[in-house]
Short mmCIF file of C-alpha atoms in Angstrom, two decimals:
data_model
loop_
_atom_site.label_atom_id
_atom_site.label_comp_id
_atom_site.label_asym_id
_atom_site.label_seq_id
_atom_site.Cartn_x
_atom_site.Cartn_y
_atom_site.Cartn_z
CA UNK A 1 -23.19 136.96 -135.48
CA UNK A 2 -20.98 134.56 -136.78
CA UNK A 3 -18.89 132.27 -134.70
CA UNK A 4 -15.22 132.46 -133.82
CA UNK A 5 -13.01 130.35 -136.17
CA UNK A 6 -10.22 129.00 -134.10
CA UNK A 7 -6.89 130.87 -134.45
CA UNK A 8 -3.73 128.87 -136.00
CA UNK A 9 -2.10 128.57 -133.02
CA UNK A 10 -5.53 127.23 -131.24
CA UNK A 11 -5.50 124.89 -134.19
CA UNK A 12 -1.90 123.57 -134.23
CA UNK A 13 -2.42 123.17 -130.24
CA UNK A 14 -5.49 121.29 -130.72
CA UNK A 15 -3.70 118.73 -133.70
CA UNK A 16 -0.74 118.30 -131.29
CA UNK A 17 -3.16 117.64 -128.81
CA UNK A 18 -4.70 115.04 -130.90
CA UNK A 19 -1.75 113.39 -131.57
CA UNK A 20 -0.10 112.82 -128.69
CA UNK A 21 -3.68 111.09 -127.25
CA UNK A 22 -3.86 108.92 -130.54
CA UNK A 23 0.21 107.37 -129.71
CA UNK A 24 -0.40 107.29 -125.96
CA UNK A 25 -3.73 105.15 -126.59
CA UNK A 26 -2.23 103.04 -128.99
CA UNK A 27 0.38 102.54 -127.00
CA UNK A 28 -0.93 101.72 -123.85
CA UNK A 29 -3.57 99.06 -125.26
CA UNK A 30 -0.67 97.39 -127.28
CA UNK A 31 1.77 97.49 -124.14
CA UNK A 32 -0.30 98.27 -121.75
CA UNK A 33 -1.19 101.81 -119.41
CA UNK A 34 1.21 100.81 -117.10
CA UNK A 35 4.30 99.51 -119.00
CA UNK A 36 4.27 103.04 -121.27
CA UNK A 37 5.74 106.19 -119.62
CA UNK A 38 5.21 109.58 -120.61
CA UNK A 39 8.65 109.36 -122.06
CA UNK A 40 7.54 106.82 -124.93
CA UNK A 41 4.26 108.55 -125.60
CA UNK A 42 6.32 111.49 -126.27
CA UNK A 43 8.90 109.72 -128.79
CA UNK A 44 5.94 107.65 -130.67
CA UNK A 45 4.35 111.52 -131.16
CA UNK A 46 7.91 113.37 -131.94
CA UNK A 47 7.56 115.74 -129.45
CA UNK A 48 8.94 116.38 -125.85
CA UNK A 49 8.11 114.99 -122.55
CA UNK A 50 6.97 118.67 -121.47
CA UNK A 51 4.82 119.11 -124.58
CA UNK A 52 3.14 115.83 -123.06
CA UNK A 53 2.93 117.52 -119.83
CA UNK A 54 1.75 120.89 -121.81
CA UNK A 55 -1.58 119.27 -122.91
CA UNK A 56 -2.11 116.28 -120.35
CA UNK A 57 -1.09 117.21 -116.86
CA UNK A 58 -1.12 113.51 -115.60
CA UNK A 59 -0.46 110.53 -117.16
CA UNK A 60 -4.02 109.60 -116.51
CA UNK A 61 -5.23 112.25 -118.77
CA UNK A 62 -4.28 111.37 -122.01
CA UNK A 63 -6.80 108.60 -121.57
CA UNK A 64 -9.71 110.94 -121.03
CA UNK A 65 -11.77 112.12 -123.29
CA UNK A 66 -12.98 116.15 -122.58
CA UNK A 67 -15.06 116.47 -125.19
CA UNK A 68 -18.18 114.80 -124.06
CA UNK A 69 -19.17 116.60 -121.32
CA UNK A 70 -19.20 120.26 -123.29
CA UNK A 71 -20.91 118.41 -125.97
CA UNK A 72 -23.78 117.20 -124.02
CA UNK A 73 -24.67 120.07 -121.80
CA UNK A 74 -24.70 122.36 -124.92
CA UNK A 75 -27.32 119.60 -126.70
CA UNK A 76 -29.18 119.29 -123.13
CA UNK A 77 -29.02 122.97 -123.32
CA UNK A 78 -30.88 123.76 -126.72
CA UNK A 79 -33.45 120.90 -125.87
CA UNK A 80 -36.98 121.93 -125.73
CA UNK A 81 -37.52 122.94 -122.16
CA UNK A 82 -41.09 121.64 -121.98
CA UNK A 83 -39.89 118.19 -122.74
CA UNK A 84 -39.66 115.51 -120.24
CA UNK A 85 -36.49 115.60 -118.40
CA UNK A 86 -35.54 112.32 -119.42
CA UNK A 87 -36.14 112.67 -123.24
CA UNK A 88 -33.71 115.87 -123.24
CA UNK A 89 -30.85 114.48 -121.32
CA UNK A 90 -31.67 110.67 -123.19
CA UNK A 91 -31.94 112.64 -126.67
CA UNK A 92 -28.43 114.58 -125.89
CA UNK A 93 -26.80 111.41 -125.16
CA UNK A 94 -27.70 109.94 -128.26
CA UNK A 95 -27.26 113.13 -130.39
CA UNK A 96 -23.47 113.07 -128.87
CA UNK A 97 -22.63 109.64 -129.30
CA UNK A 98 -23.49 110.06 -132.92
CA UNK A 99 -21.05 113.09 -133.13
CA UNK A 100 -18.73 111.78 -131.39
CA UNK A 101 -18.27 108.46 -133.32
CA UNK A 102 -19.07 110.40 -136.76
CA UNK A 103 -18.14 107.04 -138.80
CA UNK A 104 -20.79 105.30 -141.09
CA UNK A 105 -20.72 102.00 -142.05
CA UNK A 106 -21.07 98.31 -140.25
CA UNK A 107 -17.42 98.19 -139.16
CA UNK A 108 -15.94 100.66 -136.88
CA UNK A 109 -14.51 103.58 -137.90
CA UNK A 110 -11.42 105.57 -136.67
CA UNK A 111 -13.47 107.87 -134.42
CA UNK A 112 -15.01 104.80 -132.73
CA UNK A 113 -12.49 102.36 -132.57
CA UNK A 114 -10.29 105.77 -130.37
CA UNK A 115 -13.31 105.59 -128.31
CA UNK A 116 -13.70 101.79 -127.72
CA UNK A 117 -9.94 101.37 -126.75
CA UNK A 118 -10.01 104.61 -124.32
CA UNK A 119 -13.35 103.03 -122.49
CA UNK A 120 -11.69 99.67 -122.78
CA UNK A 121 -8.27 101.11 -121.06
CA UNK A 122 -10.81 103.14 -118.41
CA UNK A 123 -13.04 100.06 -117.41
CA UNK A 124 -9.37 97.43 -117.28
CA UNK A 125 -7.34 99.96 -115.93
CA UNK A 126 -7.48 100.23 -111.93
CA UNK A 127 -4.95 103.63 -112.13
CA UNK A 128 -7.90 104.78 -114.32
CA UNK A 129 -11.09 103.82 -113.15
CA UNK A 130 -11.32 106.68 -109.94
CA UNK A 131 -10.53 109.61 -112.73
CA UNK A 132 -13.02 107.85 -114.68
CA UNK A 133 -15.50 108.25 -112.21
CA UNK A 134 -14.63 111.55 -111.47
CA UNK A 135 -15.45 112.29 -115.03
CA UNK A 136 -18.78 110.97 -114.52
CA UNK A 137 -19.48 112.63 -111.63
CA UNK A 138 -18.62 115.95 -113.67
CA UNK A 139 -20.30 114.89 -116.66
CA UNK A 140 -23.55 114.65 -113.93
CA UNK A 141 -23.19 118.16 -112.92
CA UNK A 142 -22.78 119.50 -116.22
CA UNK A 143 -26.07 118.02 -117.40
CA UNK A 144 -27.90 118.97 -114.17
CA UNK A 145 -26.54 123.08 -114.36
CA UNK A 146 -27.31 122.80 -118.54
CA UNK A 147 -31.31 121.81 -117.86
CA UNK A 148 -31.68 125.19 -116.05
CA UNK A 149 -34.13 124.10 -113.27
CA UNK A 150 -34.39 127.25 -110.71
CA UNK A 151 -31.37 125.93 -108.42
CA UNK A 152 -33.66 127.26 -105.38
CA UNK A 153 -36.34 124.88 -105.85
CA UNK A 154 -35.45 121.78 -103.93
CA UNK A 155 -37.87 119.85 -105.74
CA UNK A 156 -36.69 120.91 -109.47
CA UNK A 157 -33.14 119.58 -108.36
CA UNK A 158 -34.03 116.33 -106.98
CA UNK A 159 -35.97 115.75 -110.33
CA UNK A 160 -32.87 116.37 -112.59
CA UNK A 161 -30.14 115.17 -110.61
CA UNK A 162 -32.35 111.37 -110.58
CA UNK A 163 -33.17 112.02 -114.17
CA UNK A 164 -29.90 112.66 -115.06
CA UNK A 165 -28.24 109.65 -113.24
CA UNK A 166 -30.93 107.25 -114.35
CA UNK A 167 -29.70 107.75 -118.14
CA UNK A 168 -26.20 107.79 -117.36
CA UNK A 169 -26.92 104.37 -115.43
CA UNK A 170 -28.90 103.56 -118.86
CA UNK A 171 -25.83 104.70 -120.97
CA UNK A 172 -23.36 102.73 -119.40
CA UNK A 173 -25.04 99.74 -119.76
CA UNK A 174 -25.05 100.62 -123.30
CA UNK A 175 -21.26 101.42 -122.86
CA UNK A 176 -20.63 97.91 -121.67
CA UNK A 177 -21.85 96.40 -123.95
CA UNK A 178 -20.81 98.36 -126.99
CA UNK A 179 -16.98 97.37 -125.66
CA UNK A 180 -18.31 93.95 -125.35
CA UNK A 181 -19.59 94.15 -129.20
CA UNK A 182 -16.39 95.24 -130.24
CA UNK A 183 -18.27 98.16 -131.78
CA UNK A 184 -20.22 96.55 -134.45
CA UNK A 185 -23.47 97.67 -133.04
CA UNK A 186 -23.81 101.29 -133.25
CA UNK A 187 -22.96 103.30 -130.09
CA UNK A 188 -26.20 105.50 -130.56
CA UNK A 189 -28.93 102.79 -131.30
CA UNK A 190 -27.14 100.49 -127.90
CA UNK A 191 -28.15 104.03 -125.92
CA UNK A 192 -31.79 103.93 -127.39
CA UNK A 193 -32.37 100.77 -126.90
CA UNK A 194 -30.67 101.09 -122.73
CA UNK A 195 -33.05 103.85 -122.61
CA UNK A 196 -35.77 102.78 -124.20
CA UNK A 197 -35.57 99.46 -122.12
CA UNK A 198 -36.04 101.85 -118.54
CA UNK A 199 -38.01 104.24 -119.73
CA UNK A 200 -40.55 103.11 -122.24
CA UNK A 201 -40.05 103.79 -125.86
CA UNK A 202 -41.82 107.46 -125.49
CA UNK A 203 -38.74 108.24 -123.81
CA UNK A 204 -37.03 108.12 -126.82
CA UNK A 205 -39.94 108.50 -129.77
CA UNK A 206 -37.63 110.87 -131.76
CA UNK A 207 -34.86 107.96 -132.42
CA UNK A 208 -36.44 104.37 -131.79
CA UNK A 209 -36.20 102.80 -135.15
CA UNK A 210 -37.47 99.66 -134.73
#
């Protein structure tokens, strides 16, 4: 069966969408988050304050990025089941981070450099940082529910939820200092190496390069 293609409606929504995040980012690391109002994000984007409001509900949201968390727990998801628990969550962070920045080259690309300045924004901003880690804490549960472990099993939980946190803990490290890099070391290899570094390098066999 083949899959839905997005209607043009879904697809004008989503490019609005995309548009009003790319102004509202640029603005708010030019001017910064808390000098830019809704108002101005919706004049740099040529649309209206309630349009904002249409596809970002808060302020805070047009910082966040959705995507991730869907994009993980499907690659979690269609991991081999008999791998170890921290090769399929570590494998579907790399696998989205490549995705996600989907530029080639030594300098960053337009995908990554929206990424860098959104995490920047996150990590500087304190009106940010608690939605920020609300996303996390989402992003946790969505990885723990797409592994499948038998929810009744005590044990089976325990297992994923530590797995799971101990690569996000891995990941941000490689988050950090990806900002601090200014994005000239690629987001995916800085997550192989975090994980590789607390895990052993059979944690990530499938990716280590070097």
């Amino acid at each position: 069966m083949s899959e839905r293609q997005p209607t043009l409606r879904e697809r004008r929504r989503s490019e609005t969408r995309r548009l009003v995040q790319a102004h509202a980012v640029r603005l708010f690391t030019d001017h910064g988050y808390d000098a830019v109002t809704v108002a101005d994000v919706a004049e740099a984007a040529g649309v209206s304050a309630m349009t904002v409001y249409r596809h970002f509900p808060t302020k805070e949201d047009l910082v966040l990025i959705d995507q991730p968390a869907q994009l993980i727990a499907e690659q979690v998801a269609a991991s081999p089941a008999t791998h170890p628990l921290v090769r399929r969550v570590g494998g579907a962070l790399i696998d989205a981070a490549t995705v996600l920045t989907g530029d080639s080259g030594d300098e960053p690309g337009a995908n990554e450099r929206f990424l860098l300045d959104c995490l920047r924004l996150m990590v500087s901003t304190p009106a940010l940082r608690a939605r920020h880690l609300d996303s996390q804490y989402a992003l946790q549960q969505a990885i723990v529910d797409a592994l499948g472990d038998d929810a009744t099993d005590p044990d089976a939980a325990f297992r994923a939820q530590a797995a799971t946190s101990a690569c996000m803990a891995a990941m941000h490290t490689a988050l950090t200092r990806w900002a601090e890099d200014d994005g000239h070391t690629k987001l995916p290899d800085l997550i192989t190496r975090a994980l590789a570094a607390s895990f052993g390098d059979d944690a990530v066999a499938p990716y280590r390069k070097d």
